[in-house]
PDB file of C-alpha atoms in Angstrom:
ATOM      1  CA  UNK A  10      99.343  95.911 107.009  1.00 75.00           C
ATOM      2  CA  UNK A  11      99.611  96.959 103.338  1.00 84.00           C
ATOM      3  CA  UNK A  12     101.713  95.038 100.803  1.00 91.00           C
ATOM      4  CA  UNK A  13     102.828  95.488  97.154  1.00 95.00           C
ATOM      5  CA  UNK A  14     103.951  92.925  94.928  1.00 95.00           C
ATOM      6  CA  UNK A  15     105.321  93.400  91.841  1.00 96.00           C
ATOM      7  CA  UNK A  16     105.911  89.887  90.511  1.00 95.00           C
ATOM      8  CA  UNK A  17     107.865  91.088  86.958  1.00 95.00           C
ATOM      9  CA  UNK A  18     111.637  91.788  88.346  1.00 94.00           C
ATOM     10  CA  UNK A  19     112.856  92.129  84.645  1.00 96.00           C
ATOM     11  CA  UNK A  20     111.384  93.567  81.492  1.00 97.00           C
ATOM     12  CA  UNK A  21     112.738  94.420  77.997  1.00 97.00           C
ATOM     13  CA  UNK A  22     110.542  95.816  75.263  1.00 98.00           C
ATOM     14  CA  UNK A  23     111.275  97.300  71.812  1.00 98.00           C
ATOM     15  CA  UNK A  24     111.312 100.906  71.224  1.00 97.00           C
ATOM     16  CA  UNK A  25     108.229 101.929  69.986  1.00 97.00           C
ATOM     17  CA  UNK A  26     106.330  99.146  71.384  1.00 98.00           C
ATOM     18  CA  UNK A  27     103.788  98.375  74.283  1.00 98.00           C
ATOM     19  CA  UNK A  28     104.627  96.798  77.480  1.00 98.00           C
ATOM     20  CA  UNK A  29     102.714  96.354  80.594  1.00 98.00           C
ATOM     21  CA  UNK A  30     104.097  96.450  84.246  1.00 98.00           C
ATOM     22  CA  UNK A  31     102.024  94.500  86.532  1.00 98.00           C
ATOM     23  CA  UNK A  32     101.397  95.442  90.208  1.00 98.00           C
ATOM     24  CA  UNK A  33      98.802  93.435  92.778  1.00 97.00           C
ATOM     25  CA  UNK A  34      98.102  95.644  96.519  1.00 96.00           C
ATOM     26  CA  UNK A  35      96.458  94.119  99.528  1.00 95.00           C
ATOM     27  CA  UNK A  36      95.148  96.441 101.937  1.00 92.00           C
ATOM     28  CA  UNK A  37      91.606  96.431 104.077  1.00 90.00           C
ATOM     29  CA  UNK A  38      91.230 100.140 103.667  1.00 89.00           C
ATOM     30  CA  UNK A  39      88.837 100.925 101.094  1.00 87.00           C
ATOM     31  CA  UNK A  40      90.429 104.554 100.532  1.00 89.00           C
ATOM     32  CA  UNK A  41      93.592 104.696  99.309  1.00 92.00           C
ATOM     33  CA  UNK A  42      95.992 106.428  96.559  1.00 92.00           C
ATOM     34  CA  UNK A  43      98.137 104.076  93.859  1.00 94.00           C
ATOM     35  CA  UNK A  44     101.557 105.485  92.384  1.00 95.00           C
ATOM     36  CA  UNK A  45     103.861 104.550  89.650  1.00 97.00           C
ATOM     37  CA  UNK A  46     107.299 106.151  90.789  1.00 96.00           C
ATOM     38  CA  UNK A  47     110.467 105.761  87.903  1.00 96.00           C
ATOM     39  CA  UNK A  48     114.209 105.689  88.926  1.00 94.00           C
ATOM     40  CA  UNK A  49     116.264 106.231  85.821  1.00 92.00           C
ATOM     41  CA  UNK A  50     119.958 105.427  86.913  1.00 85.00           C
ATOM     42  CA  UNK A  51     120.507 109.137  87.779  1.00 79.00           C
ATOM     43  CA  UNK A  52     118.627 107.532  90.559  1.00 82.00           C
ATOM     44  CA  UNK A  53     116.422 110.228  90.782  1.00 86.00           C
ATOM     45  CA  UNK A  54     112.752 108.687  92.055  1.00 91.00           C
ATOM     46  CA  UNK A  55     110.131 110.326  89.432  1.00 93.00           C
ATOM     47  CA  UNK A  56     106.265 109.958  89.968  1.00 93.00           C
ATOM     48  CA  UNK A  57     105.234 109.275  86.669  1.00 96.00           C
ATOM     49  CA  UNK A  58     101.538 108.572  87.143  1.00 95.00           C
ATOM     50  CA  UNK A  59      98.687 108.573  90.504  1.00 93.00           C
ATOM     51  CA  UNK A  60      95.411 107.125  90.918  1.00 94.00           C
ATOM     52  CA  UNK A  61      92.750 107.794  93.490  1.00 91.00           C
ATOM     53  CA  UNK A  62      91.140 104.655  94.800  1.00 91.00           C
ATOM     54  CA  UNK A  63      87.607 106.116  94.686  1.00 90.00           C
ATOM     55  CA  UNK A  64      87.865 107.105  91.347  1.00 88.00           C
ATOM     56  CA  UNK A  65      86.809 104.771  88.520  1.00 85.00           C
ATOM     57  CA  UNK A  66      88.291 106.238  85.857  1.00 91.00           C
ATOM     58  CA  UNK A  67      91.910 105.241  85.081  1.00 94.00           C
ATOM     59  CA  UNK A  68      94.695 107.687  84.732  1.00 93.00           C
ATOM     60  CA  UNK A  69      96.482 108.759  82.024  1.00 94.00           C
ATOM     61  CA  UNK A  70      99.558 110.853  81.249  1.00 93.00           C
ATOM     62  CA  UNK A  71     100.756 111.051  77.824  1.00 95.00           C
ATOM     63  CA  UNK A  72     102.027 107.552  76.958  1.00 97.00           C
ATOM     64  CA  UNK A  73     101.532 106.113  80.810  1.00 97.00           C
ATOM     65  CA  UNK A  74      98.469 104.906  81.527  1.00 97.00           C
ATOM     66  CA  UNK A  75      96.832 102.482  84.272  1.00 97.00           C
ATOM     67  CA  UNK A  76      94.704  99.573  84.564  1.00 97.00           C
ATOM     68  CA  UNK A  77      93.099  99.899  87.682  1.00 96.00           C
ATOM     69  CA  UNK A  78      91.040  97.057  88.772  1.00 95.00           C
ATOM     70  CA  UNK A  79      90.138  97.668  92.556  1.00 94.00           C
ATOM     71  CA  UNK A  80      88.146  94.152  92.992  1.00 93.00           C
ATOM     72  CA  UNK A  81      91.189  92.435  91.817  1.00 95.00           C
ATOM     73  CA  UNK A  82      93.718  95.077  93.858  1.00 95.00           C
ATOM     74  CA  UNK A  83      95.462  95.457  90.517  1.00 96.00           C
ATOM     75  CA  UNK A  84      97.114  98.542  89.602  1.00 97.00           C
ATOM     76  CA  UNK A  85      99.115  97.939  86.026  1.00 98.00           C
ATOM     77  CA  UNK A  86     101.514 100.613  84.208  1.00 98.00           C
ATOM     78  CA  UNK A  87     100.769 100.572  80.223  1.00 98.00           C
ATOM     79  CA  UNK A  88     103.638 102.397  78.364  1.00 98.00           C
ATOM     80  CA  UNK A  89     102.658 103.270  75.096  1.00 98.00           C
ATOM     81  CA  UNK A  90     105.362 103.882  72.212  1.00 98.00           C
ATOM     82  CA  UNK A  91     108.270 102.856  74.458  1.00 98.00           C
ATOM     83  CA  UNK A  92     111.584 105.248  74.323  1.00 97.00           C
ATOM     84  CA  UNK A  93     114.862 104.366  75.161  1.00 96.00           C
ATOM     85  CA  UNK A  94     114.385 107.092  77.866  1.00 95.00           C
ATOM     86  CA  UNK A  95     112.102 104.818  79.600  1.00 97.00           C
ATOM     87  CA  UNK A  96     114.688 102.649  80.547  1.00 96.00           C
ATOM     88  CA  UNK A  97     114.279 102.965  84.345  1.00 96.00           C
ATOM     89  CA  UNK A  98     113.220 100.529  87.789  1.00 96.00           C
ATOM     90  CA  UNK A  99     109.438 101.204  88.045  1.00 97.00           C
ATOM     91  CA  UNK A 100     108.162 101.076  91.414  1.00 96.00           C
ATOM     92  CA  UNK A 101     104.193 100.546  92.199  1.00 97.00           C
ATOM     93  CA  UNK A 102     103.323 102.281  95.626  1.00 94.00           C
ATOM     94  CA  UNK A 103     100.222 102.062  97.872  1.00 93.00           C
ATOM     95  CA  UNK A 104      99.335 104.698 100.214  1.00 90.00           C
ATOM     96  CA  UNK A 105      96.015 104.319 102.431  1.00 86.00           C
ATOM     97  CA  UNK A 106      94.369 108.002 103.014  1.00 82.00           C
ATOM     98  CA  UNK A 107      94.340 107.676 106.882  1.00 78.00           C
ATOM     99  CA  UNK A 108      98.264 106.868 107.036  1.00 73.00           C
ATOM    100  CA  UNK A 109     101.268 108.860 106.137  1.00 72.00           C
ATOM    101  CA  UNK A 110     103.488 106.001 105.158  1.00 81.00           C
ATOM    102  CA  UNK A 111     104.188 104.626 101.225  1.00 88.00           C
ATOM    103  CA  UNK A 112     104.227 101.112 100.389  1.00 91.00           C
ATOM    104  CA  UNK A 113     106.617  99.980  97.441  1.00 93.00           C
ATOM    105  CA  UNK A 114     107.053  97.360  95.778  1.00 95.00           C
ATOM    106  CA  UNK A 115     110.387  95.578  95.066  1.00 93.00           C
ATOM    107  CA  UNK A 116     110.257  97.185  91.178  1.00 95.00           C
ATOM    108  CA  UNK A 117     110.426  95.971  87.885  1.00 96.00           C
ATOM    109  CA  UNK A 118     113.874  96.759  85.844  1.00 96.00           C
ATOM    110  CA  UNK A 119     112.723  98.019  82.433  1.00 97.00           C
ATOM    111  CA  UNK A 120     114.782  98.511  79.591  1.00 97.00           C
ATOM    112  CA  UNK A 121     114.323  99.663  76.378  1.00 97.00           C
ATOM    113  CA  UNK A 122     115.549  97.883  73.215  1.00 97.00           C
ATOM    114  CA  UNK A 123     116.656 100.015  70.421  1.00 96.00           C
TER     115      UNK A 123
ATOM    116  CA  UNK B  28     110.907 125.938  91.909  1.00 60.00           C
ATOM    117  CA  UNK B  29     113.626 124.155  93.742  1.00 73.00           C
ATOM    118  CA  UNK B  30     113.270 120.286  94.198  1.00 90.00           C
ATOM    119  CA  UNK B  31     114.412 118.271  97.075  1.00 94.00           C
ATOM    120  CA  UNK B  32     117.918 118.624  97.756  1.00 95.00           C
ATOM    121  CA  UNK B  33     119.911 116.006  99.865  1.00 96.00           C
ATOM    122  CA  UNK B  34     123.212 116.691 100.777  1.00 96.00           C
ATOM    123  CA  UNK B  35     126.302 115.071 100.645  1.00 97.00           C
ATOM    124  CA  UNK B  36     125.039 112.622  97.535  1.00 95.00           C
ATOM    125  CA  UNK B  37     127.980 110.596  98.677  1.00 96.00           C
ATOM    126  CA  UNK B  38     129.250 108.941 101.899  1.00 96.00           C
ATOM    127  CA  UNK B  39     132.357 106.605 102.328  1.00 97.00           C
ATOM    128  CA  UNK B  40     132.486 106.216 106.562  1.00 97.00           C
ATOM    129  CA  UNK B  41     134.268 103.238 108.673  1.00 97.00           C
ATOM    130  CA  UNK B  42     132.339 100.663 110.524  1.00 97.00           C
ATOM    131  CA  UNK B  43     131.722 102.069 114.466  1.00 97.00           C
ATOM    132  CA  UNK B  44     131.412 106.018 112.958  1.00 98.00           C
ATOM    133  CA  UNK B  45     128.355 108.399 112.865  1.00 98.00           C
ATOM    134  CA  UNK B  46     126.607 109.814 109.746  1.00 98.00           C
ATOM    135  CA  UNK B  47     124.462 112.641 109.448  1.00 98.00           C
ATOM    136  CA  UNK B  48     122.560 113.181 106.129  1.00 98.00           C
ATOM    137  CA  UNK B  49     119.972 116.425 105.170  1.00 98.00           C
ATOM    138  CA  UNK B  50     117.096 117.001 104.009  1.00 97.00           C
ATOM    139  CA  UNK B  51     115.618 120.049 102.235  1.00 97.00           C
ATOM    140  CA  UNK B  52     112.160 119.443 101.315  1.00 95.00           C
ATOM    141  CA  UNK B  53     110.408 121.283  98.256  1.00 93.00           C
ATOM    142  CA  UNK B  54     109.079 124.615 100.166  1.00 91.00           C
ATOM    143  CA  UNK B  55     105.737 124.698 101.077  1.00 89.00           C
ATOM    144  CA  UNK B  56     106.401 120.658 102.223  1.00 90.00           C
ATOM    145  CA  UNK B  57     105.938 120.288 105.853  1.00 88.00           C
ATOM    146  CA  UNK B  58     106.043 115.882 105.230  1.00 90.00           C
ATOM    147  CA  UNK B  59     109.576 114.603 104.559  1.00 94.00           C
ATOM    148  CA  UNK B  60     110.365 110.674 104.904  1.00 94.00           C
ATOM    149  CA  UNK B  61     113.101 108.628 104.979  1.00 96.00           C
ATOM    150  CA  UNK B  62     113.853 105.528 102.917  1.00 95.00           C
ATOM    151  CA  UNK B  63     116.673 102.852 102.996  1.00 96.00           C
ATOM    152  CA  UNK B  64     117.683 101.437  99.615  1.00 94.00           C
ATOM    153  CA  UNK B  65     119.499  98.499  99.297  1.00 92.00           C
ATOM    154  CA  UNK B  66     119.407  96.033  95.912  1.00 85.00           C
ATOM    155  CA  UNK B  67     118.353  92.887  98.404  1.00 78.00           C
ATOM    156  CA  UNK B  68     115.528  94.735 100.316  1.00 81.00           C
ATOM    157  CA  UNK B  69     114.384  97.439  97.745  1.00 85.00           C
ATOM    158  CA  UNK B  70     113.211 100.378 100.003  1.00 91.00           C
ATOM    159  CA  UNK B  71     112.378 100.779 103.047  1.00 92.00           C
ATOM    160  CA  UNK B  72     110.987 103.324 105.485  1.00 92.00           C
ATOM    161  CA  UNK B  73     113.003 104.636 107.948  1.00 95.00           C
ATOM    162  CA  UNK B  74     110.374 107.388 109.120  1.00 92.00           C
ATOM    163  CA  UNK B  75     108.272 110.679 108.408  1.00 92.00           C
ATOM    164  CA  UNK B  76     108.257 113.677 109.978  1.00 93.00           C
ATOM    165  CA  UNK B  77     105.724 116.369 109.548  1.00 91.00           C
ATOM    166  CA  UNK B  78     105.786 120.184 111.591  1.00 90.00           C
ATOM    167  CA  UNK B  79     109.038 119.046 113.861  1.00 93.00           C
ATOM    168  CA  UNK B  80     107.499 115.755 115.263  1.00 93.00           C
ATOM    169  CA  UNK B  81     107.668 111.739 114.146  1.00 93.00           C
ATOM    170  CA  UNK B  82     104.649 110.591 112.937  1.00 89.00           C
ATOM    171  CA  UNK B  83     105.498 107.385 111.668  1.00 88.00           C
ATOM    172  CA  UNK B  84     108.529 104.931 111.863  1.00 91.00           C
ATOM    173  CA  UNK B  85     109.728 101.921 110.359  1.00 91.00           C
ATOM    174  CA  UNK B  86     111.292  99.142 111.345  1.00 91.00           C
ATOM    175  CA  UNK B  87     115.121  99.941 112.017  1.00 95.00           C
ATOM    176  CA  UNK B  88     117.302  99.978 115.580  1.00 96.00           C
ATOM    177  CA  UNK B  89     117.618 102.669 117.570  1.00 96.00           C
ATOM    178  CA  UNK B  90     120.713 103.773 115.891  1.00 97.00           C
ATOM    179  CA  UNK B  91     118.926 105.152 113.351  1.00 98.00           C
ATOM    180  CA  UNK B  92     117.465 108.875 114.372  1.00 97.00           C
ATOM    181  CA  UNK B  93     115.968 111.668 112.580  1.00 97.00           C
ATOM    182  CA  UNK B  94     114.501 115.121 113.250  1.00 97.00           C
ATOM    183  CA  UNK B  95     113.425 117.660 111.882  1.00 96.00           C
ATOM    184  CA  UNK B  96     113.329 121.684 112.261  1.00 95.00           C
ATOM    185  CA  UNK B  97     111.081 124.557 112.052  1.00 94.00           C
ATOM    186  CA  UNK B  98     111.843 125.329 108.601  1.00 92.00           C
ATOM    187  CA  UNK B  99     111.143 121.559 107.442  1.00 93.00           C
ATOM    188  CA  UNK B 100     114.228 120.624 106.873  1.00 96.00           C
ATOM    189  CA  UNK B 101     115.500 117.304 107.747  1.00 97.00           C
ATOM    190  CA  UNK B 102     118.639 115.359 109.199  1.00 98.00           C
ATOM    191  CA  UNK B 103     119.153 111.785 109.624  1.00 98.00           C
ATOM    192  CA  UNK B 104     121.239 110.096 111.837  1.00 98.00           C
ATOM    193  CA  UNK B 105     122.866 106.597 111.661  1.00 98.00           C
ATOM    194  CA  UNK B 106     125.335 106.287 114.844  1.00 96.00           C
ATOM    195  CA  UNK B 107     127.519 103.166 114.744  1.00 97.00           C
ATOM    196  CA  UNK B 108     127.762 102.201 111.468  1.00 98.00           C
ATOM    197  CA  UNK B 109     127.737  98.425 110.561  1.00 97.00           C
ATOM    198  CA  UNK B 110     128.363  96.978 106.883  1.00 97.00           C
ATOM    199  CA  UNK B 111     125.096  96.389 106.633  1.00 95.00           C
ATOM    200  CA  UNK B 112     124.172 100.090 106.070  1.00 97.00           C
ATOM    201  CA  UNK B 113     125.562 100.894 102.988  1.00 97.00           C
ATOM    202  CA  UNK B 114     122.989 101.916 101.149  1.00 97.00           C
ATOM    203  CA  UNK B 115     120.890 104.643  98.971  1.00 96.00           C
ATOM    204  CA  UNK B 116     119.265 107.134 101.671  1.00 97.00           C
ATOM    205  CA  UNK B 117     116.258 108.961  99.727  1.00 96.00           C
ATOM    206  CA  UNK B 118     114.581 111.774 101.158  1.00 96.00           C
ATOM    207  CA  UNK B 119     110.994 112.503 100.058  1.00 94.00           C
ATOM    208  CA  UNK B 120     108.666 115.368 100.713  1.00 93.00           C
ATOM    209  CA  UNK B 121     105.062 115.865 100.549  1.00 88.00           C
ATOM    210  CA  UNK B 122     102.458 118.452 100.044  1.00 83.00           C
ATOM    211  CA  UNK B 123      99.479 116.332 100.992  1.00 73.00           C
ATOM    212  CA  UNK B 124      98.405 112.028 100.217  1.00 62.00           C
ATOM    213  CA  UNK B 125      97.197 112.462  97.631  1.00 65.00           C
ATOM    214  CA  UNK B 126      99.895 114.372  95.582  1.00 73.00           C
ATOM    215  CA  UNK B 127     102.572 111.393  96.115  1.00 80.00           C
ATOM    216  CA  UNK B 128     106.050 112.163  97.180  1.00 86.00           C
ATOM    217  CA  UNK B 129     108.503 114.194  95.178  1.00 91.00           C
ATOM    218  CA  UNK B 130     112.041 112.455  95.757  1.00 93.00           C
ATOM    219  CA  UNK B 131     116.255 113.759  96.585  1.00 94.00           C
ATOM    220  CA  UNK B 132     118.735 112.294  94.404  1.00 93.00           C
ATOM    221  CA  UNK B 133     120.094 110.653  97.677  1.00 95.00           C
ATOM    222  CA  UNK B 134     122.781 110.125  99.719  1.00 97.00           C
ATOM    223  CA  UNK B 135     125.066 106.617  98.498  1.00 96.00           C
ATOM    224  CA  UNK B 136     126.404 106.001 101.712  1.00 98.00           C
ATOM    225  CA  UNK B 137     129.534 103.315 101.787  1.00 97.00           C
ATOM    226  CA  UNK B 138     130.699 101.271 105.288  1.00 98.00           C
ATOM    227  CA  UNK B 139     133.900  99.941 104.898  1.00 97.00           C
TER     228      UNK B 139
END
């Protein structure tokens, strides 16, 4: 079974600033796809950034990027220039390429100081 | 392009009643899951459906059903309700695994 742990239930950073969400995955598949999903209040889920297990090279999207370390089965979120827009839950998900079911993990509450 | 569109996005129902929530996945989505939110357990899947069968379940009594139809769209089906299922009901459709999900606003269901 998979599991996703994201040890950092609350976060606060200053707008403008860096902060770093941390997420750890155990699995024994060795193909697999990491998410970082954001629900804003509106509750809306958002994917905000993906990364494919076989691929070395960590994703970026704008001011979201990833530290993906897949010895460790670490997956951080770096926001970059925080806005108060990024105020959100961030949820880390796992999903092996063989299954059809997403793991979460139990989020991080992020908000954004002005 | 239309996102996925859960309907009603609230629920107030009495303990012992039935619930039926939809599901209309992003078109050209033949994957929609279902996931239980609750502040204590964070979420958790009900089940997927993909082309009008179950291909995966979670953990949750029989009194929680799903389906879905030829045109992808999905229901959900809670049948006597207990307090315990007040919740956030998200719906989430997918292209393929690789493309994550893309998420409803969901249904805030209320037992009382």
């Amino acid at each position: 079974a998979q599991t996703v742990t994201q040890s950092q239930p609350e976060m606060s950073v200053q707008e403008a600033e860096t902060v770093t969400l941390s997420c750890t995955y155990d699995t024994s598949e060795s193909n697999y796809y990491l998410f970082w999903y954001k629900q804003p209040p509106s509750r809306q889920m958002i994917l905000v950034i993906r990364q494919e297990a076989y691929k070395q090279q960590n994703a970026t999207e704008n001011r979201f990027s990833v530290n993906f370390q897949k010895a460790a089965k670490s997956f951080s979120l770096k926001i970059s220039d925080s806005q108060l827009g990024d105020t959100a839950m961030y949820f880390c998900a796992f999903r092996a390429s063989t299954g059809n079911q997403f793991y979460f993990g139990t989020g991080t509450s992020l908000t954004v100081i002005p | 392009k239309a996102g996925v569109t859960q309907t009603p996005r609230y629920l107030i129902k009495t303990r012992g009643q039935q619930v039926t929530l939809s599901c209309s996945p992003i078109s050209g989505h033949r994957s929609v899951s279902w996931y239980q939110q609750t502040p204590g357990q964070g979420l958790q899947f009900l089940f997927e459906y993909f082309s009008e069968t179950q291909r995966n379940k979670g953990n949750f009594p029989g009194r929680f059903s799903g389906r879905q139809f030829s045109n992808s769209r999905s229901e959900m089906n809670v049948s006597t309700l207990e307090l315990g299922d007040s919740a956030l009901y998200l719906c989430a459709s997918s292209f393929a695994a690789n493309y994550g999900y893309t998420f409803g606003s969901g249904t805030r269901l209320t037992v009382v």
